[in-house]
């Protein structure tokens, strides 16, 4: 099982970026997927998530600016980030919770505990 994040970069404030998380080795069916971020010195923060029943959640700080979508054929989850702000600057991580066997996966592997900001990640930098 593997997750791969991509799509980060550097933009100016009000710009947009689209992150992608592609999974292999497991299906998104019956899987919780989340986008997390962590800036230096800060806690790991859940930015957006999609539940097993496909309910999507957003952190208050990104509501109305970020949109999570999924493609079951490509086995991918995307995070469209619009109207980016300097405070969105962070390393962004994709993580999954696979119901079968209750495994927590990031882009470095699958574990028995959640390491949501423990993957490789993709850097997003927003300048003022």
mmCIF file of C-alpha atoms in Angstrom:
data_model
loop_
_atom_site.group_PDB
_atom_site.id
_atom_site.type_symbol
_atom_site.label_atom_id
_atom_site.label_comp_id
_atom_site.label_asym_id
_atom_site.label_seq_id
_atom_site.Cartn_x
_atom_site.Cartn_y
_atom_site.Cartn_z
ATOM 1 C CA UNK A 1 0.000 0.000 0.000
ATOM 2 C CA UNK A 2 1.303 3.424 -0.920
ATOM 3 C CA UNK A 3 0.251 7.060 -0.969
ATOM 4 C CA UNK A 4 1.988 9.701 -3.056
ATOM 5 C CA UNK A 5 1.433 13.438 -2.582
ATOM 6 C CA UNK A 6 2.102 15.971 -5.317
ATOM 7 C CA UNK A 7 1.198 19.452 -6.464
ATOM 8 C CA UNK A 8 2.773 21.767 -3.911
ATOM 9 C CA UNK A 9 4.661 24.891 -4.847
ATOM 10 C CA UNK A 10 5.135 28.594 -4.237
ATOM 11 C CA UNK A 11 2.462 31.152 -5.048
ATOM 12 C CA UNK A 12 1.559 34.678 -4.116
ATOM 13 C CA UNK A 13 -1.360 35.443 -1.847
ATOM 14 C CA UNK A 14 -4.742 34.930 -3.564
ATOM 15 C CA UNK A 15 -3.201 32.346 -5.844
ATOM 16 C CA UNK A 16 -4.246 28.721 -6.279
ATOM 17 C CA UNK A 17 -2.690 25.296 -6.083
ATOM 18 C CA UNK A 18 -4.062 21.797 -6.506
ATOM 19 C CA UNK A 19 -2.677 18.951 -4.475
ATOM 20 C CA UNK A 20 -3.077 15.314 -5.448
ATOM 21 C CA UNK A 21 -2.859 12.161 -3.382
ATOM 22 C CA UNK A 22 -2.701 8.939 -5.340
ATOM 23 C CA UNK A 23 -3.140 5.594 -3.651
ATOM 24 C CA UNK A 24 -1.969 2.204 -4.785
ATOM 25 C CA UNK A 25 -2.432 -1.162 -3.196
ATOM 26 C CA UNK A 26 -5.760 -0.362 -1.614
ATOM 27 C CA UNK A 27 -9.118 1.041 -2.622
ATOM 28 C CA UNK A 28 -10.636 4.272 -1.422
ATOM 29 C CA UNK A 29 -13.800 2.334 -0.721
ATOM 30 C CA UNK A 30 -14.288 1.978 3.028
ATOM 31 C CA UNK A 31 -11.328 4.299 3.629
ATOM 32 C CA UNK A 32 -11.030 7.605 5.459
ATOM 33 C CA UNK A 33 -8.758 10.047 3.636
ATOM 34 C CA UNK A 34 -7.438 13.280 5.012
ATOM 35 C CA UNK A 35 -5.254 16.203 4.045
ATOM 36 C CA UNK A 36 -3.161 17.507 6.924
ATOM 37 C CA UNK A 37 -0.638 20.302 7.227
ATOM 38 C CA UNK A 38 2.096 21.285 9.590
ATOM 39 C CA UNK A 39 4.094 24.480 9.712
ATOM 40 C CA UNK A 40 7.389 24.646 11.638
ATOM 41 C CA UNK A 41 6.671 24.833 15.341
ATOM 42 C CA UNK A 42 2.977 24.138 14.892
ATOM 43 C CA UNK A 43 0.811 21.093 15.557
ATOM 44 C CA UNK A 44 -0.315 18.784 12.799
ATOM 45 C CA UNK A 45 -3.667 20.107 11.586
ATOM 46 C CA UNK A 46 -6.451 18.318 9.732
ATOM 47 C CA UNK A 47 -7.315 20.558 6.782
ATOM 48 C CA UNK A 48 -9.931 18.486 5.007
ATOM 49 C CA UNK A 49 -11.168 14.926 5.034
ATOM 50 C CA UNK A 50 -13.529 12.556 3.314
ATOM 51 C CA UNK A 51 -15.251 9.917 5.396
ATOM 52 C CA UNK A 52 -16.077 6.374 4.341
ATOM 53 C CA UNK A 53 -19.611 7.534 3.528
ATOM 54 C CA UNK A 54 -18.088 10.306 1.354
ATOM 55 C CA UNK A 55 -18.987 13.101 3.747
ATOM 56 C CA UNK A 56 -16.419 15.879 3.356
ATOM 57 C CA UNK A 57 -15.205 18.116 6.172
ATOM 58 C CA UNK A 58 -13.105 21.256 6.216
ATOM 59 C CA UNK A 59 -11.248 23.110 8.908
ATOM 60 C CA UNK A 60 -12.804 26.492 9.652
ATOM 61 C CA UNK A 61 -9.641 28.212 8.458
ATOM 62 C CA UNK A 62 -10.016 26.858 4.901
ATOM 63 C CA UNK A 63 -13.798 26.616 4.569
ATOM 64 C CA UNK A 64 -14.912 28.309 1.360
ATOM 65 C CA UNK A 65 -11.398 28.403 -0.092
ATOM 66 C CA UNK A 66 -10.375 24.750 -0.305
ATOM 67 C CA UNK A 67 -12.270 21.959 -2.045
ATOM 68 C CA UNK A 68 -11.620 18.259 -1.637
ATOM 69 C CA UNK A 69 -12.596 15.921 -4.429
ATOM 70 C CA UNK A 70 -11.982 12.281 -5.185
ATOM 71 C CA UNK A 71 -11.683 10.076 -8.234
ATOM 72 C CA UNK A 72 -12.381 6.438 -7.517
ATOM 73 C CA UNK A 73 -11.184 5.381 -10.963
ATOM 74 C CA UNK A 74 -7.795 7.063 -10.510
ATOM 75 C CA UNK A 75 -7.813 6.141 -6.800
ATOM 76 C CA UNK A 76 -6.912 9.740 -6.051
ATOM 77 C CA UNK A 77 -7.950 12.529 -3.741
ATOM 78 C CA UNK A 78 -7.396 16.157 -4.669
ATOM 79 C CA UNK A 79 -7.304 19.371 -2.690
ATOM 80 C CA UNK A 80 -8.026 22.475 -4.715
ATOM 81 C CA UNK A 81 -6.745 25.466 -2.781
ATOM 82 C CA UNK A 82 -7.943 28.886 -3.879
ATOM 83 C CA UNK A 83 -7.398 32.353 -2.438
ATOM 84 C CA UNK A 84 -4.321 31.127 -0.642
ATOM 85 C CA UNK A 85 -3.039 33.132 2.302
ATOM 86 C CA UNK A 86 0.452 33.345 3.821
ATOM 87 C CA UNK A 87 -0.876 31.460 6.856
ATOM 88 C CA UNK A 88 -1.577 28.483 4.583
ATOM 89 C CA UNK A 89 2.176 28.018 4.227
ATOM 90 C CA UNK A 90 3.019 24.544 5.517
ATOM 91 C CA UNK A 91 4.005 21.055 4.542
ATOM 92 C CA UNK A 92 0.876 19.250 3.392
ATOM 93 C CA UNK A 93 0.357 15.546 3.929
ATOM 94 C CA UNK A 94 -2.102 12.967 2.745
ATOM 95 C CA UNK A 95 -3.123 10.188 5.123
ATOM 96 C CA UNK A 96 -5.573 7.329 5.101
ATOM 97 C CA UNK A 97 -7.250 5.058 7.596
ATOM 98 C CA UNK A 98 -7.959 1.678 6.072
ATOM 99 C CA UNK A 99 -10.839 0.001 7.845
ATOM 100 C CA UNK A 100 -9.725 -3.552 7.090
ATOM 101 C CA UNK A 101 -7.075 -4.255 9.652
ATOM 102 C CA UNK A 102 -7.387 -0.691 11.033
ATOM 103 C CA UNK A 103 -4.227 0.610 9.454
ATOM 104 C CA UNK A 104 -3.047 4.191 9.343
ATOM 105 C CA UNK A 105 -1.182 5.031 6.152
ATOM 106 C CA UNK A 106 0.868 7.970 4.995
ATOM 107 C CA UNK A 107 3.282 8.356 2.117
ATOM 108 C CA UNK A 108 5.997 6.533 4.040
ATOM 109 C CA UNK A 109 3.966 3.438 4.826
ATOM 110 C CA UNK A 110 1.162 1.933 6.897
ATOM 111 C CA UNK A 111 1.200 1.660 10.653
ATOM 112 C CA UNK A 112 -0.919 0.626 13.625
ATOM 113 C CA UNK A 113 -0.967 4.209 14.899
ATOM 114 C CA UNK A 114 -1.831 7.460 13.171
ATOM 115 C CA UNK A 115 1.170 9.394 11.862
ATOM 116 C CA UNK A 116 -0.842 11.873 9.844
ATOM 117 C CA UNK A 117 2.015 14.357 9.354
ATOM 118 C CA UNK A 118 4.677 11.670 9.145
ATOM 119 C CA UNK A 119 4.708 11.179 5.387
ATOM 120 C CA UNK A 120 6.914 12.745 2.742
ATOM 121 C CA UNK A 121 4.502 15.639 2.199
ATOM 122 C CA UNK A 122 4.461 18.428 -0.346
ATOM 123 C CA UNK A 123 5.456 21.988 0.501
ATOM 124 C CA UNK A 124 3.053 24.867 -0.016
ATOM 125 C CA UNK A 125 4.505 28.349 0.322
ATOM 126 C CA UNK A 126 2.352 31.455 0.009
ATOM 127 C CA UNK A 127 4.016 34.842 -0.098
ATOM 128 C CA UNK A 128 2.310 38.102 0.800
#
